[in-house]
């Protein structure tokens, strides 16, 4: 059996490991658009900050690629020919497959305006990007913002208001830059947080000296005019929809990439997120998809997905099924932990469902949490700031514990939820 | 009680797949070998296979650096990176389950539980663990029963009136149960003082203490999951005989164990820290202000892990001037008690560092809540010129002298020795 995996992120890597568990002899070829082995992409902010070295970023234990018998081809696949069951790589090489997994992550972030590919514009998707961000920040040179902004030489402008933009803003600020965040939406982290939580996050950024402008679209990027009074010595001038010009040392593009891949389209699948069922099968025989590239549909409904854990779990489910197993992905077990600027955030279960009851903490407090209930059980939770109890809440959702009467107390972080809920049945909440 | 093992296994599996590899846990860990990669650590953590105990642990250069980050000791000890398995095993042995790795994890995971899972698979277990835990819990063999009896007889004189509660067979129903477990033998004298305070408050209570009613948490923290499960079941049965509304304990880890017992066995009692009990009754004591500034050391298992850090501070604010140390609350380091003496130099450095923090904060006194923290810090107090005392000591001091039966000065054990971590003599 010939297995082809497009993508050496968590979805691809865990699929490969799962295939090997079931099929000791099959050939597993794994392709990537980067030259590096499997690495902890979600730890890139920590890498850029110097908290972890390059060696510590590799996500497989020493010798794992060899132990699993994987062949890593550091070249992207560009087309899938379903009639011949062959995939073509960017160098023109053709590779036959019996089972194929599309796990190439979300499309790289982009703003889609003139000048975007100029030097001085950086993304934050890959290890190479993280190294570039670190180099561009250099000695920093920013200052606490004052009226009219700090020196353009010490300023980074970051486009976007989602998780990636916020991670980039955090890294740039910690590396000593003044940061101007230009957010196209009317609130921060719009796809992740409700308005109250977004306001808390907004306050955190501004308290830390980040200038945030909401509803701002970038219409162009120009090279800085050398030596002008307001222009940086080198760098860019960012033009926004309101006609204003913002000089800076560098522009960071942090708009979150959309799911989907041209590779899937080449196989005849529709544009946008690659739709899969709970077994991670696309509608094309033998072709699976997992991780950020896909969207899992259950009962005609597209379920929330994305993030490291979803990619790991989906990769595993896809791998098992590719090798002849029968595994399903449970979207109700969704758990996405991330850091928004420097505030931990955890989204669990059906966190944006309406439910039949919801409780929230006072939005003026330093932390925020929202719990959603249906028929007496917790079905979703959003935690911002204080992520205590995340594991117990996750477990309570998975086990559908009856929590009637405890809804408000469950918002507290100073109670032992295990003891409070005294779950009935032969299980324990941790 | 397989539930302890099963729950931990599930928790570890969940944690491993959600780990994003940022290494913040190991950066916060006071004992993690610097070259240890998360990928290797996670790889070794997964599964049930036994983990070979590491080669002899390199001894840090002497003298142990006081008042510096303990991480520096680990740095000095490793000159070239050891093989991953050896580093993983070393972390598993030396980890004292302080939980410093938990609040820093951006993914909300519990690295302490993952390392505990590794500990549970160490073969052979470090001899120091077994030496420290020998004879705790419901004694099984005849030899062990004899050992416990001899131990109790030897300590009868030192324990005074408390000795009547040691391993007693008959327990009377009471709303309030003081649980001392093996801490009844503590050289801090805390148990006797607590009962004096309870008598002053005219509280009707029962007392449970002795090696055979150990809560099992020390065993749990050493990775003996099945042994811990048995001890907890046994203790649940003993508590049921008293049928208390609340169980009050001065041990941070006993509190954690009682919380677990209350949850797993669905027993109707409420575990209470001694700090909560004292704070609730503070208005009933003749209050006065203690001179000088005090600082508070958070105990890992109650204050930090179970969020009970505010109650002790409320007491201290009423009794004097409270200053915080450079590291407090979620960032407070551990007293190192549960390393069981595996690497004494490392633990000594950690304790010296903590006492130096208290001194640097300008505190004349470092107040602790947990009896184990007091035992850990007291030996170094004089050298650090910081008085180490417990909340119980402070409140006991408020009592009119006629209500203070225990005139005997607090007697502390000598500094920690390898293999002799827990100052229960004769153990
Ligand atoms: C800066 C940053 C911070 C993040 N922080 C968090 C966090 O805190 N928590 C969290 O849960 N998630 C976080 N994430 C998101 C997380 O990293 C992703 O959800 C996860 O990596 C998705 O895994 P994946 O396997 O689907 O794709 P990816 O990890 O994106 O991997 C895609 C792979 O596909 C390859 N590829 C692309 N195109 C092709 C092609 N045509 N052919 C072959 N290979 C191709 C790429 O080279 C790569 O190897 C963060 C991401 C970034 C960038
Ligand atoms: S519990 Fe403490 S010693 Fe153990 S791994 Fe975590 S931080 Fe390190
Ligand atoms: S801090 Fe959490 S996510 Fe980061 S490496 Fe440690 S366990 Fe994994």
Short mmCIF file of N, CA and C in Angstrom, two decimals, chain A residues 40 42-43 46 51-52 55-56 58-62 64 67 308-309 312 335 337-339 344-345 387-388 390-391 394-395 398 414 416 418-419 422-430, chain B residues 3 7 10-11 14 17-24 27 37-40 42-43 102-110 255 259-260 262-264 266-271 306-307 330:
data_model
loop_
_atom_site.label_atom_id
_atom_site.label_comp_id
_atom_site.label_asym_id
_atom_site.label_seq_id
_atom_site.Cartn_x
_atom_site.Cartn_y
_atom_site.Cartn_z
N UNK A 40 7.06 22.08 16.15
CA UNK A 40 5.96 22.63 16.95
C UNK A 40 5.59 24.02 16.42
N UNK A 42 2.90 25.77 16.70
CA UNK A 42 2.20 26.63 17.66
C UNK A 42 3.16 27.21 18.71
N UNK A 43 4.39 26.69 18.75
CA UNK A 43 5.37 27.23 19.70
C UNK A 43 6.25 28.30 19.05
N UNK A 46 7.10 31.38 21.05
CA UNK A 46 8.06 31.11 22.13
C UNK A 46 9.47 30.99 21.54
N UNK A 51 12.60 31.57 23.98
CA UNK A 51 12.30 30.70 25.13
C UNK A 51 12.66 29.25 24.84
N UNK A 52 12.84 28.96 23.57
CA UNK A 52 13.08 27.58 23.18
C UNK A 52 14.05 27.64 22.00
N UNK A 55 16.61 23.30 18.25
CA UNK A 55 16.61 21.87 18.50
C UNK A 55 15.36 21.46 19.29
N UNK A 56 14.96 22.34 20.20
CA UNK A 56 13.81 22.04 21.04
C UNK A 56 12.49 22.16 20.30
N UNK A 58 11.84 20.78 17.29
CA UNK A 58 11.49 19.59 16.51
C UNK A 58 10.50 18.74 17.30
N UNK A 59 9.42 18.36 16.64
CA UNK A 59 8.32 17.75 17.39
C UNK A 59 8.35 16.23 17.44
N UNK A 60 9.22 15.61 16.64
CA UNK A 60 9.38 14.16 16.74
C UNK A 60 10.54 13.87 17.68
N UNK A 61 10.44 12.82 18.47
CA UNK A 61 11.61 12.45 19.26
C UNK A 61 12.74 12.00 18.32
N UNK A 62 13.96 12.03 18.83
CA UNK A 62 15.12 11.67 18.01
C UNK A 62 14.89 10.30 17.36
N UNK A 64 12.64 9.29 15.21
CA UNK A 64 11.27 8.83 14.98
C UNK A 64 10.95 8.65 13.49
N UNK A 67 12.33 5.43 12.58
CA UNK A 67 11.62 4.33 13.24
C UNK A 67 10.28 4.05 12.54
N UNK A 308 -4.07 23.06 17.26
CA UNK A 308 -3.11 21.96 17.34
C UNK A 308 -3.76 20.64 17.71
N UNK A 309 -4.56 20.64 18.76
CA UNK A 309 -5.13 19.38 19.23
C UNK A 309 -6.07 18.77 18.18
N UNK A 312 -3.96 17.12 15.59
CA UNK A 312 -3.39 15.85 16.07
C UNK A 312 -4.45 14.76 16.03
N UNK A 335 -11.19 21.16 21.74
CA UNK A 335 -10.46 21.87 22.82
C UNK A 335 -9.36 22.66 22.14
N UNK A 337 -6.70 25.50 22.90
CA UNK A 337 -6.04 26.38 23.86
C UNK A 337 -5.04 27.21 23.10
N UNK A 338 -5.07 28.50 23.30
CA UNK A 338 -4.13 29.35 22.59
C UNK A 338 -3.80 30.56 23.46
N UNK A 339 -2.94 31.40 22.96
CA UNK A 339 -2.59 32.61 23.72
C UNK A 339 -2.96 33.80 22.85
N UNK A 344 -3.92 33.78 28.14
CA UNK A 344 -4.30 32.43 27.73
C UNK A 344 -5.79 32.39 27.41
N UNK A 345 -6.14 31.66 26.38
CA UNK A 345 -7.55 31.51 26.03
C UNK A 345 -7.82 30.05 25.72
N UNK A 387 -6.91 30.18 33.01
CA UNK A 387 -7.37 28.96 32.34
C UNK A 387 -7.50 27.80 33.31
N UNK A 388 -7.52 28.12 34.63
CA UNK A 388 -7.68 27.03 35.59
C UNK A 388 -8.98 26.25 35.32
N UNK A 390 -9.55 24.18 33.08
CA UNK A 390 -9.84 23.88 31.68
C UNK A 390 -9.98 22.37 31.47
N UNK A 391 -9.07 21.60 32.09
CA UNK A 391 -9.11 20.14 31.88
C UNK A 391 -10.38 19.53 32.47
N UNK A 394 -13.35 20.41 30.31
CA UNK A 394 -13.30 19.59 29.09
C UNK A 394 -13.87 18.19 29.37
N UNK A 395 -13.45 17.66 30.50
CA UNK A 395 -13.90 16.32 30.88
C UNK A 395 -15.40 16.31 31.19
N UNK A 398 -17.14 16.24 27.91
CA UNK A 398 -17.04 14.94 27.24
C UNK A 398 -17.93 13.90 27.90
N UNK A 414 -11.74 29.29 42.39
CA UNK A 414 -11.19 28.92 43.70
C UNK A 414 -11.97 27.78 44.33
N UNK A 416 -12.90 23.55 44.09
CA UNK A 416 -12.46 22.30 43.50
C UNK A 416 -13.66 21.69 42.76
N UNK A 418 -14.01 19.09 41.03
CA UNK A 418 -14.18 17.66 41.24
C UNK A 418 -15.07 17.38 42.42
N UNK A 419 -14.79 18.16 43.47
CA UNK A 419 -15.53 17.94 44.70
C UNK A 419 -16.93 18.53 44.58
N UNK A 422 -19.02 16.25 42.27
CA UNK A 422 -19.13 14.85 42.72
C UNK A 422 -19.81 14.01 41.65
N UNK A 423 -19.16 13.89 40.52
CA UNK A 423 -19.83 13.28 39.38
C UNK A 423 -20.38 11.90 39.72
N UNK A 424 -21.56 11.65 39.25
CA UNK A 424 -22.15 10.34 39.52
C UNK A 424 -21.62 9.37 38.47
N UNK A 425 -21.58 8.13 38.80
CA UNK A 425 -21.11 7.13 37.84
C UNK A 425 -19.68 6.73 38.16
N UNK A 426 -19.18 5.81 37.39
CA UNK A 426 -17.87 5.23 37.67
C UNK A 426 -16.77 6.02 36.99
N UNK A 427 -16.73 7.29 37.17
CA UNK A 427 -15.65 8.06 36.59
C UNK A 427 -15.31 9.20 37.52
N UNK A 428 -14.24 9.83 37.18
CA UNK A 428 -13.75 10.91 38.01
C UNK A 428 -13.34 12.02 37.07
N UNK A 429 -13.55 13.25 37.50
CA UNK A 429 -13.29 14.37 36.58
C UNK A 429 -11.83 14.80 36.54
N UNK A 430 -10.92 14.23 37.19
CA UNK A 430 -9.48 14.58 37.30
C UNK A 430 -9.21 15.12 38.67
N UNK B 3 -9.17 3.61 40.01
CA UNK B 3 -9.63 4.90 39.50
C UNK B 3 -8.51 5.95 39.54
N UNK B 7 -7.56 7.48 36.02
CA UNK B 7 -7.78 8.92 35.84
C UNK B 7 -6.50 9.59 35.40
N UNK B 10 -5.72 8.79 31.74
CA UNK B 10 -6.55 9.58 30.80
C UNK B 10 -6.06 11.01 30.72
N UNK B 11 -5.75 11.56 31.86
CA UNK B 11 -5.33 12.95 31.92
C UNK B 11 -4.03 13.14 31.15
N UNK B 14 -4.66 12.92 27.36
CA UNK B 14 -5.26 14.18 26.88
C UNK B 14 -4.19 15.26 26.78
N UNK B 17 -1.57 14.93 23.75
CA UNK B 17 -1.99 15.30 22.40
C UNK B 17 -2.24 16.80 22.28
N UNK B 18 -2.49 17.48 23.39
CA UNK B 18 -2.76 18.93 23.30
C UNK B 18 -1.49 19.76 23.50
N UNK B 19 -0.37 19.11 23.80
CA UNK B 19 0.86 19.85 24.11
C UNK B 19 1.41 20.48 22.83
N UNK B 20 1.60 21.80 22.85
CA UNK B 20 2.09 22.50 21.65
C UNK B 20 3.61 22.64 21.65
N UNK B 21 4.27 22.08 22.66
CA UNK B 21 5.74 22.03 22.64
C UNK B 21 6.44 23.33 22.95
N UNK B 22 5.78 24.25 23.65
CA UNK B 22 6.39 25.57 23.87
C UNK B 22 7.50 25.53 24.93
N UNK B 23 7.57 24.51 25.73
CA UNK B 23 8.59 24.29 26.76
C UNK B 23 8.47 25.23 27.96
N UNK B 24 7.35 25.95 28.07
CA UNK B 24 7.20 26.86 29.22
C UNK B 24 7.21 26.06 30.52
N UNK B 27 10.72 25.39 31.52
CA UNK B 27 11.39 26.65 31.92
C UNK B 27 11.04 27.02 33.36
N UNK B 37 14.42 17.87 25.67
CA UNK B 37 13.48 18.38 24.66
C UNK B 37 12.08 17.86 24.96
N UNK B 38 11.10 18.71 24.65
CA UNK B 38 9.70 18.32 24.91
C UNK B 38 9.32 17.08 24.09
N UNK B 39 9.81 17.02 22.84
CA UNK B 39 9.44 15.87 22.00
C UNK B 39 9.89 14.57 22.67
N UNK B 40 11.10 14.58 23.23
CA UNK B 40 11.59 13.36 23.89
C UNK B 40 10.81 13.09 25.17
N UNK B 42 7.75 13.97 25.91
CA UNK B 42 6.40 13.47 25.58
C UNK B 42 6.45 12.03 25.08
N UNK B 43 7.47 11.74 24.29
CA UNK B 43 7.61 10.39 23.75
C UNK B 43 7.74 9.38 24.89
N UNK B 102 2.49 24.04 36.00
CA UNK B 102 1.09 24.06 35.56
C UNK B 102 0.58 25.46 35.18
N UNK B 103 0.71 26.46 36.05
CA UNK B 103 0.11 27.75 35.68
C UNK B 103 0.73 28.40 34.45
N UNK B 104 1.95 28.01 34.09
CA UNK B 104 2.61 28.65 32.94
C UNK B 104 2.23 28.02 31.61
N UNK B 105 1.54 26.90 31.64
CA UNK B 105 1.25 26.21 30.38
C UNK B 105 0.17 26.95 29.60
N UNK B 106 0.49 27.41 28.39
CA UNK B 106 -0.52 28.15 27.63
C UNK B 106 -1.69 27.29 27.19
N UNK B 107 -1.52 25.97 27.25
CA UNK B 107 -2.59 25.09 26.81
C UNK B 107 -3.42 24.55 27.98
N UNK B 108 -3.14 25.03 29.18
CA UNK B 108 -3.92 24.60 30.33
C UNK B 108 -3.66 23.14 30.70
N UNK B 109 -2.44 22.65 30.44
CA UNK B 109 -2.16 21.24 30.71
C UNK B 109 -1.40 21.08 32.03
N UNK B 110 -1.37 19.85 32.51
CA UNK B 110 -0.75 19.60 33.81
C UNK B 110 0.49 18.72 33.62
N UNK B 255 -4.73 17.69 52.59
CA UNK B 255 -5.91 18.41 52.09
C UNK B 255 -6.22 17.97 50.66
N UNK B 259 -9.56 16.00 49.49
CA UNK B 259 -10.40 16.50 48.39
C UNK B 259 -10.65 15.39 47.39
N UNK B 260 -9.59 14.63 47.10
CA UNK B 260 -9.73 13.54 46.14
C UNK B 260 -10.66 12.46 46.69
N UNK B 262 -13.04 12.86 48.90
CA UNK B 262 -14.42 13.37 48.90
C UNK B 262 -15.04 13.25 47.51
N UNK B 263 -14.20 13.48 46.48
CA UNK B 263 -14.74 13.42 45.11
C UNK B 263 -14.93 11.98 44.65
N UNK B 264 -13.89 11.17 44.84
CA UNK B 264 -13.94 9.81 44.29
C UNK B 264 -14.92 8.93 45.05
N UNK B 266 -17.30 10.02 46.93
CA UNK B 266 -18.56 10.75 47.07
C UNK B 266 -19.05 10.71 48.52
N UNK B 267 -18.08 10.94 49.42
CA UNK B 267 -18.42 11.00 50.84
C UNK B 267 -18.92 12.41 51.14
N UNK B 268 -19.81 12.57 52.10
CA UNK B 268 -20.47 13.87 52.25
C UNK B 268 -19.69 14.90 53.09
N UNK B 269 -18.46 14.63 53.48
CA UNK B 269 -17.76 15.63 54.30
C UNK B 269 -17.10 16.70 53.42
N UNK B 270 -16.79 17.82 54.04
CA UNK B 270 -16.08 18.89 53.34
C UNK B 270 -14.66 18.97 53.89
N UNK B 271 -13.64 18.83 53.06
CA UNK B 271 -12.28 19.01 53.54
C UNK B 271 -12.03 20.50 53.79
N UNK B 306 -4.90 24.10 44.77
CA UNK B 306 -6.35 24.08 45.03
C UNK B 306 -6.89 25.47 45.37
N UNK B 307 -6.10 26.50 45.11
CA UNK B 307 -6.60 27.88 45.19
C UNK B 307 -6.97 28.35 46.59
N UNK B 330 0.78 31.87 42.49
CA UNK B 330 1.04 30.86 41.46
C UNK B 330 2.52 30.71 41.16
#
